CSV table of N, CA, C and O in Angstrom, one decimal:
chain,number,residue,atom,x,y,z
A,154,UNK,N,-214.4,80.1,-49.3
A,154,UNK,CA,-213.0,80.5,-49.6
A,154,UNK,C,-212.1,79.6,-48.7
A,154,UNK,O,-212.4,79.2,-47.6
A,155,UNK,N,-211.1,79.5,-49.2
A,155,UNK,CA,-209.9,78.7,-48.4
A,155,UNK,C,-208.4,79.6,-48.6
A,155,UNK,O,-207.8,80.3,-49.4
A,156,UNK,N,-208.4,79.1,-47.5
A,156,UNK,CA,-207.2,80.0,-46.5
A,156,UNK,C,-206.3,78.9,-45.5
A,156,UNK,O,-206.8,78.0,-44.9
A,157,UNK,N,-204.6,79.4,-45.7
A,157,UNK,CA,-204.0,78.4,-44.2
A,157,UNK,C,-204.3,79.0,-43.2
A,157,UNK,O,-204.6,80.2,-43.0
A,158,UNK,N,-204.4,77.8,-42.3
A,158,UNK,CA,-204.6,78.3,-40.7
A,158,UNK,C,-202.9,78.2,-40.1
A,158,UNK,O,-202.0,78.9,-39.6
A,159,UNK,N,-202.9,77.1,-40.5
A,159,UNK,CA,-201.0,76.4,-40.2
A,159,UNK,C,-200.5,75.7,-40.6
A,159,UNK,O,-200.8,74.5,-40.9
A,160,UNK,N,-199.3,76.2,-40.8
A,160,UNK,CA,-197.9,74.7,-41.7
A,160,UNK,C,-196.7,74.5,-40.8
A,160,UNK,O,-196.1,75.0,-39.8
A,161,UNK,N,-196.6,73.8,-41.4
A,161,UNK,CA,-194.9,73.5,-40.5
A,161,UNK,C,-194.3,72.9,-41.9
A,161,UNK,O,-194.9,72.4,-42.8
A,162,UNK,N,-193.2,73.1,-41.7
A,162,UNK,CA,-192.2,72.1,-42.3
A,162,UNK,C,-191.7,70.9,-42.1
A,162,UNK,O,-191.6,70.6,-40.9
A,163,UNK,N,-191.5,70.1,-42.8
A,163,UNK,CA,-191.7,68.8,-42.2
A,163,UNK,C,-190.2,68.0,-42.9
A,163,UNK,O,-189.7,67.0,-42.3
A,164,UNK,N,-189.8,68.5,-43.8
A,164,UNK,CA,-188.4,68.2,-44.5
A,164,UNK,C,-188.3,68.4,-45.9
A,164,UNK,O,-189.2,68.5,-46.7
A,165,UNK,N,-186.7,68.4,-46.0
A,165,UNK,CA,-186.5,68.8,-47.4
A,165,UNK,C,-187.6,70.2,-48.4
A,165,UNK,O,-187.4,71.4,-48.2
A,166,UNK,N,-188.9,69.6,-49.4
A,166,UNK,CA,-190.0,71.1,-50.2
A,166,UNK,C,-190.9,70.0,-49.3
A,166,UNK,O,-191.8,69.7,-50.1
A,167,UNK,N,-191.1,69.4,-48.0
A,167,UNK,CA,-192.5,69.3,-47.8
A,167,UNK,C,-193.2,69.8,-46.5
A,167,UNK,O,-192.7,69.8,-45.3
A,168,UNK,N,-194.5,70.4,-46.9
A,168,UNK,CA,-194.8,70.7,-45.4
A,168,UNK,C,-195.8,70.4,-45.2
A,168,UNK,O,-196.3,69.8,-46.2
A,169,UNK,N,-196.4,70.7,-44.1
A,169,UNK,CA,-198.1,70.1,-43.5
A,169,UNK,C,-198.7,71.2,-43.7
A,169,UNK,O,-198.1,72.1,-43.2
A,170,UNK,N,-199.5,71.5,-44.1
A,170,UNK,CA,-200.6,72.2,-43.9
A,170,UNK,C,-202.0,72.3,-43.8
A,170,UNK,O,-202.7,71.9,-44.8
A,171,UNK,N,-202.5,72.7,-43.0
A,171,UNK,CA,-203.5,72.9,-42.1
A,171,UNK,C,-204.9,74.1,-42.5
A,171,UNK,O,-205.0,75.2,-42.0
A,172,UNK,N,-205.7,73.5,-43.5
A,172,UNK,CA,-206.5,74.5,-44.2
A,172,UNK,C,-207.9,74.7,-43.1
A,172,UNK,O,-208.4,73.9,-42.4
A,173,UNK,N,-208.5,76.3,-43.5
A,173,UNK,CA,-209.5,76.7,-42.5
A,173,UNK,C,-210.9,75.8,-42.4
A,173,UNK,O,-211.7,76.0,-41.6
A,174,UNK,N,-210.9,74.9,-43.4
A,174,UNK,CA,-212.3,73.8,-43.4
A,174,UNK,C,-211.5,73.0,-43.1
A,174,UNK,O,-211.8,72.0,-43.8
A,175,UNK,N,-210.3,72.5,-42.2
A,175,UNK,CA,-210.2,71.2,-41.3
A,175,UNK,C,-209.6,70.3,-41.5
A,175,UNK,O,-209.4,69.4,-40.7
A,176,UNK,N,-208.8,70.4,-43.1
A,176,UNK,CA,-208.3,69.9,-43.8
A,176,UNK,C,-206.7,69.8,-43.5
A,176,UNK,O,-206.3,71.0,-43.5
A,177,UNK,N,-205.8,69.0,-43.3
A,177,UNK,CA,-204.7,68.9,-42.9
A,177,UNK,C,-204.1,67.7,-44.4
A,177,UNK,O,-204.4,66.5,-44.6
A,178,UNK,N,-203.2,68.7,-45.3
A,178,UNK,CA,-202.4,67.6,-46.1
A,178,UNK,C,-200.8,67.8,-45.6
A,178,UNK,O,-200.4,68.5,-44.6
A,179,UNK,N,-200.0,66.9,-46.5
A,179,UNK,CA,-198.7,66.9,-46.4
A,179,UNK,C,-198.5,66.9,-47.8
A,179,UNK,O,-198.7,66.0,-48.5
A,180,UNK,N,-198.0,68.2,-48.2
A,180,UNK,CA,-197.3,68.8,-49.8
A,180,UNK,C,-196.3,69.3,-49.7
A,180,UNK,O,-195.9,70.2,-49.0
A,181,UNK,N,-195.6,68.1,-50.9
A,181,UNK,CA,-194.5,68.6,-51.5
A,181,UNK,C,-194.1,69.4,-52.2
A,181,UNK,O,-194.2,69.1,-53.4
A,182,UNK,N,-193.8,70.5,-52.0
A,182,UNK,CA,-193.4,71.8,-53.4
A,182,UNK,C,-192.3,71.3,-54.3
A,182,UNK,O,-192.6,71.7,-55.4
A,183,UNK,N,-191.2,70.8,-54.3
A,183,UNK,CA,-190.2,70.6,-55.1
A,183,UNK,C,-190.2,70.5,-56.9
A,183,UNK,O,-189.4,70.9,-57.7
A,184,UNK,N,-191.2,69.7,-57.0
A,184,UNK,CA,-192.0,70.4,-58.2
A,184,UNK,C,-192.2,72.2,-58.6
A,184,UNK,O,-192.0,72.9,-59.6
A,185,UNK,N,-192.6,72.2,-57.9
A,185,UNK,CA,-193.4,73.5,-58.4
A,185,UNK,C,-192.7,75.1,-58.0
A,185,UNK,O,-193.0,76.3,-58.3
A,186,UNK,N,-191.8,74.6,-57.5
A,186,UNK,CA,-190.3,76.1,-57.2
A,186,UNK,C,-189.5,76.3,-58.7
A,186,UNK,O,-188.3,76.0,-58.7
A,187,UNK,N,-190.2,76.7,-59.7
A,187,UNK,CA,-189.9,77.0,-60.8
A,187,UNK,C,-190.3,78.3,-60.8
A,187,UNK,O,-191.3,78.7,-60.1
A,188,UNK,N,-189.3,79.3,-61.9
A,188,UNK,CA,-189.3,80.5,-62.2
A,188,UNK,C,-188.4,81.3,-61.3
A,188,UNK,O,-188.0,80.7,-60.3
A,189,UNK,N,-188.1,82.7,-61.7
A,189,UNK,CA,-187.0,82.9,-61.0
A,189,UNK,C,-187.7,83.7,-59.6
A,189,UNK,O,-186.9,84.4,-59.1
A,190,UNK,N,-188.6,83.7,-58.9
A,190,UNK,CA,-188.9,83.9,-57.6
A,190,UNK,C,-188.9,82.5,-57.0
A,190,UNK,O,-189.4,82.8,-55.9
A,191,UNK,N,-188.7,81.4,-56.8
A,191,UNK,CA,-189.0,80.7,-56.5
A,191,UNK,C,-187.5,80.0,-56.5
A,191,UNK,O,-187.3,79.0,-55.8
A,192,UNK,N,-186.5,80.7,-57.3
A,192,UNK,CA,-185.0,79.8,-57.5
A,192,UNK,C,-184.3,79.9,-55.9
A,192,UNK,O,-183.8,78.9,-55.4
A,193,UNK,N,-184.3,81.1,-55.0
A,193,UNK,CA,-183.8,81.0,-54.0
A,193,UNK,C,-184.2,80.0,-52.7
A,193,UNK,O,-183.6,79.9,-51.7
A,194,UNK,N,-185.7,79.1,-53.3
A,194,UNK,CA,-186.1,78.6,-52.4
A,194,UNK,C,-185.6,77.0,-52.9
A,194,UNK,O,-185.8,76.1,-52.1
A,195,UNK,N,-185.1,76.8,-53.7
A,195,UNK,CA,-184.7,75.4,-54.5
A,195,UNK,C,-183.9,74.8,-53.1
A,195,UNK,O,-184.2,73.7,-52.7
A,196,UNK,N,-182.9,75.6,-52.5
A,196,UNK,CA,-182.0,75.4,-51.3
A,196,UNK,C,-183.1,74.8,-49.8
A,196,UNK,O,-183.7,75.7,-49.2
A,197,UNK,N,-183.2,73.9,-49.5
A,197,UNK,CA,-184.2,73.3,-48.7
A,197,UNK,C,-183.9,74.4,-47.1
A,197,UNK,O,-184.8,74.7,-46.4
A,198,UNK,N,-182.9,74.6,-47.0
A,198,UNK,CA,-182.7,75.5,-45.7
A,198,UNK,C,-183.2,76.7,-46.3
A,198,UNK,O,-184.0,77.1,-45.4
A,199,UNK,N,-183.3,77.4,-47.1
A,199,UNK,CA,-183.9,78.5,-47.2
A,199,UNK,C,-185.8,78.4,-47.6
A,199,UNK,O,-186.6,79.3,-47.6
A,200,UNK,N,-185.9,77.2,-47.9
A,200,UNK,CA,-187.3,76.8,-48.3
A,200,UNK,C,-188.3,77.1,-46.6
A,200,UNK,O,-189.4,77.6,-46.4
A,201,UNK,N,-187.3,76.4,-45.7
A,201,UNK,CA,-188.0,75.9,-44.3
A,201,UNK,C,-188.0,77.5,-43.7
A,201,UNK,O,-187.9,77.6,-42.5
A,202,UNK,N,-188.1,78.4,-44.2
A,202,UNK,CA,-188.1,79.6,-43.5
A,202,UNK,C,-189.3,80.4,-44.1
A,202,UNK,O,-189.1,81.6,-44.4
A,203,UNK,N,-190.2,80.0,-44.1
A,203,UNK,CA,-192.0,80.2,-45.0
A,203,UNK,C,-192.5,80.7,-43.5
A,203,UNK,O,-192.0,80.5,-42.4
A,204,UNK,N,-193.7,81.5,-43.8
A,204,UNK,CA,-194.3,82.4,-42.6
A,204,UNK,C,-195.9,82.0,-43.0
A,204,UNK,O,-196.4,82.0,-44.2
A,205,UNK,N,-196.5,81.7,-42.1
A,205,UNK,CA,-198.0,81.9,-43.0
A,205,UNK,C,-198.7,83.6,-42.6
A,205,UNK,O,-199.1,84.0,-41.5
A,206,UNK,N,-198.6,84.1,-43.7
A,206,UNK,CA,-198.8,85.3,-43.9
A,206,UNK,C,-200.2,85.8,-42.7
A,206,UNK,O,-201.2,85.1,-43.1
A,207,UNK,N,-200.6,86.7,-41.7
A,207,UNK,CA,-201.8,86.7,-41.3
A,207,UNK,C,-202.9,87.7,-42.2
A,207,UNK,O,-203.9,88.1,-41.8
A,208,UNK,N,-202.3,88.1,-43.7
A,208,UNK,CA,-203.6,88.9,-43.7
A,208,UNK,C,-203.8,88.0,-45.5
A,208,UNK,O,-204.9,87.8,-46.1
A,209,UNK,N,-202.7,87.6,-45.9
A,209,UNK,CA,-202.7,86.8,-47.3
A,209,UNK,C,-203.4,85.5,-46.7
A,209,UNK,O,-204.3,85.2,-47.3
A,210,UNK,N,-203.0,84.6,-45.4
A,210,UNK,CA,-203.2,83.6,-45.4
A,210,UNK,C,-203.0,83.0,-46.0
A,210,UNK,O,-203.9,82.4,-46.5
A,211,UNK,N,-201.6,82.7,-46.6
A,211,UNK,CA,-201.3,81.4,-47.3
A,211,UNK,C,-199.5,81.2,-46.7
A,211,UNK,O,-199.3,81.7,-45.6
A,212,UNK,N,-198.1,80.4,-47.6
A,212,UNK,CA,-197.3,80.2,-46.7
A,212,UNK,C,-196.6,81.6,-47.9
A,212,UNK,O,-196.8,81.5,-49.2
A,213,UNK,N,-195.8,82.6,-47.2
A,213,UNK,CA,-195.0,83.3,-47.8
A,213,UNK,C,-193.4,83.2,-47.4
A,213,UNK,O,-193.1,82.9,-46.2
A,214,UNK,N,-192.5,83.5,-48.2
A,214,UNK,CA,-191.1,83.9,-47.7
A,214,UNK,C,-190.5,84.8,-48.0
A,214,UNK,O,-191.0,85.3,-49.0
A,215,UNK,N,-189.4,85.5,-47.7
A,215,UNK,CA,-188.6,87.0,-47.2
A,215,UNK,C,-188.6,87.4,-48.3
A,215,UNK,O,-188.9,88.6,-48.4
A,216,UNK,N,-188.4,86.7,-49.6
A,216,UNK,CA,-188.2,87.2,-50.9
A,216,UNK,C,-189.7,87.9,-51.7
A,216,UNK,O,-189.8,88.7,-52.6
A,217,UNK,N,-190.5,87.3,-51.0
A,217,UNK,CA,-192.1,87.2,-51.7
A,217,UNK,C,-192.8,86.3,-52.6
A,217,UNK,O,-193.8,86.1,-53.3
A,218,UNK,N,-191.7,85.7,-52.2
A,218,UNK,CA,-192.8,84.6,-53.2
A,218,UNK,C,-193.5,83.5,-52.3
A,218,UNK,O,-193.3,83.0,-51.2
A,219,UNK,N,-194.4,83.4,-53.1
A,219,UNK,CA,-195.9,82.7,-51.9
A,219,UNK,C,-196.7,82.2,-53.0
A,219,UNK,O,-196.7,82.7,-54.1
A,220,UNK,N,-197.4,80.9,-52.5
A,220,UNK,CA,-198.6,80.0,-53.2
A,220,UNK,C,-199.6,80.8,-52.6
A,220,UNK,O,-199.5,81.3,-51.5
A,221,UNK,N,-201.1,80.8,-53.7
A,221,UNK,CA,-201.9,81.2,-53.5
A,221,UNK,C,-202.5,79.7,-52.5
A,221,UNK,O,-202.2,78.5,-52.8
A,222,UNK,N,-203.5,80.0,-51.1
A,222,UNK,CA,-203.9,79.0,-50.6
A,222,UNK,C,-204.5,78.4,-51.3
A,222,UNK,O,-203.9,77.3,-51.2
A,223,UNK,N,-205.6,78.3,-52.1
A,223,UNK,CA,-206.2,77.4,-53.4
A,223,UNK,C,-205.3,76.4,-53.9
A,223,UNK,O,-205.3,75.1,-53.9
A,224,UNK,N,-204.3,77.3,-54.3
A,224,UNK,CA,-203.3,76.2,-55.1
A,224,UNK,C,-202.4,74.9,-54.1
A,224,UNK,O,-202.0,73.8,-54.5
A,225,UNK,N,-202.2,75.4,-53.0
A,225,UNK,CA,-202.0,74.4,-52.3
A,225,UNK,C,-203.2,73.3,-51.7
A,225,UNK,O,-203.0,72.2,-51.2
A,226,UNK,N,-204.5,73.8,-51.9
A,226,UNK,CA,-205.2,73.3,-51.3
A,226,UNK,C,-205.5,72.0,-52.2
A,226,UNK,O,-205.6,70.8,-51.9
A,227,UNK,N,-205.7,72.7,-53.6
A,227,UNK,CA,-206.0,71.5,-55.0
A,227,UNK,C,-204.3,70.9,-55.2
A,227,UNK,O,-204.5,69.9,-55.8
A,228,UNK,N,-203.4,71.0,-55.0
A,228,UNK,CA,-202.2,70.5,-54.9
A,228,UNK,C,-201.7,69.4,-53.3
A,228,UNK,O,-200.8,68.6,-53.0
A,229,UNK,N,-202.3,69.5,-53.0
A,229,UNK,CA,-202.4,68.7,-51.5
A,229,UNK,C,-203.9,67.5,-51.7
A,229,UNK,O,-203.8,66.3,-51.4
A,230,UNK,N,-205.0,68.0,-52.2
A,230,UNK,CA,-205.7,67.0,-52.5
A,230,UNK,C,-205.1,66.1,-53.7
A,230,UNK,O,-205.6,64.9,-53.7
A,231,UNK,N,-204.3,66.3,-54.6
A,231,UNK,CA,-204.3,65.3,-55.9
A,231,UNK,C,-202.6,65.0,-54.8
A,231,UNK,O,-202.4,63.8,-54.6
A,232,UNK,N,-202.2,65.4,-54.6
A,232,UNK,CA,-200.6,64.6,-53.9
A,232,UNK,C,-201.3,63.7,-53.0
A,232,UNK,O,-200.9,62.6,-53.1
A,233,UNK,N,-202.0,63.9,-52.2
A,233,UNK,CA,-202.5,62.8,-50.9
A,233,UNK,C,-203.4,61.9,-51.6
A,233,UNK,O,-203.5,60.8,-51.2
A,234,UNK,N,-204.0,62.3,-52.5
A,234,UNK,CA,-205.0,60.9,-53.3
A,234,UNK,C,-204.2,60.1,-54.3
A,234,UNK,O,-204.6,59.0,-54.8
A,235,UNK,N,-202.9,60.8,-54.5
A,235,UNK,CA,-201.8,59.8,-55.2
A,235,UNK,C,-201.2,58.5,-54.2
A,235,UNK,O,-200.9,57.3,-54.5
A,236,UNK,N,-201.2,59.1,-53.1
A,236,UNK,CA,-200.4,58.2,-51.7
A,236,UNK,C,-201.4,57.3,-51.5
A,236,UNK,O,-201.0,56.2,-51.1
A,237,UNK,N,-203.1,57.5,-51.6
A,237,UNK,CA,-203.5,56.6,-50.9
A,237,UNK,C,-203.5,55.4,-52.1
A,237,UNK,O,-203.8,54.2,-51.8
């Protein structure tokens, strides 16, 4: 199973995160903030205020809307194998 350990924000929809097998990417969400939970986060100052949840383990915000960790996890492997 995969789970965040830690993210940070890093600018504008991207952040680092830090998965529990060791795994550290840098993903962009700006893509993928579609639908209407996800419209209040379009605003990059309201985006940078994500929590990583301690019992969800993944990144959540005040509204509730949250990526499942998986989905960041397979979303951070195909963005970082695009870069290299």
């Amino acid at each position: 199973m995969i789970w965040v350990r830690n993210a940070r924000h890093i600018k504008d929809f991207q952040v680092e995160v830090s998965f529990n097998e060791g795994t550290t990417f840098r993903i962009d969400l700006k893509n993928e903030l579609t639908g209407e939970i996800f419209r209040p986060l379009r605003d990059a100052k309201e985006f940078s205020k994500f929590k990583v949840h301690p019992e969800l383990e993944t990144l959540v915000w005040e509204n509730g809307a949250d990526f499942s960790p998986e989905y960041l996890y397979e979303l951070g492997k195909t963005q970082n194998r695009q870069r290299a």
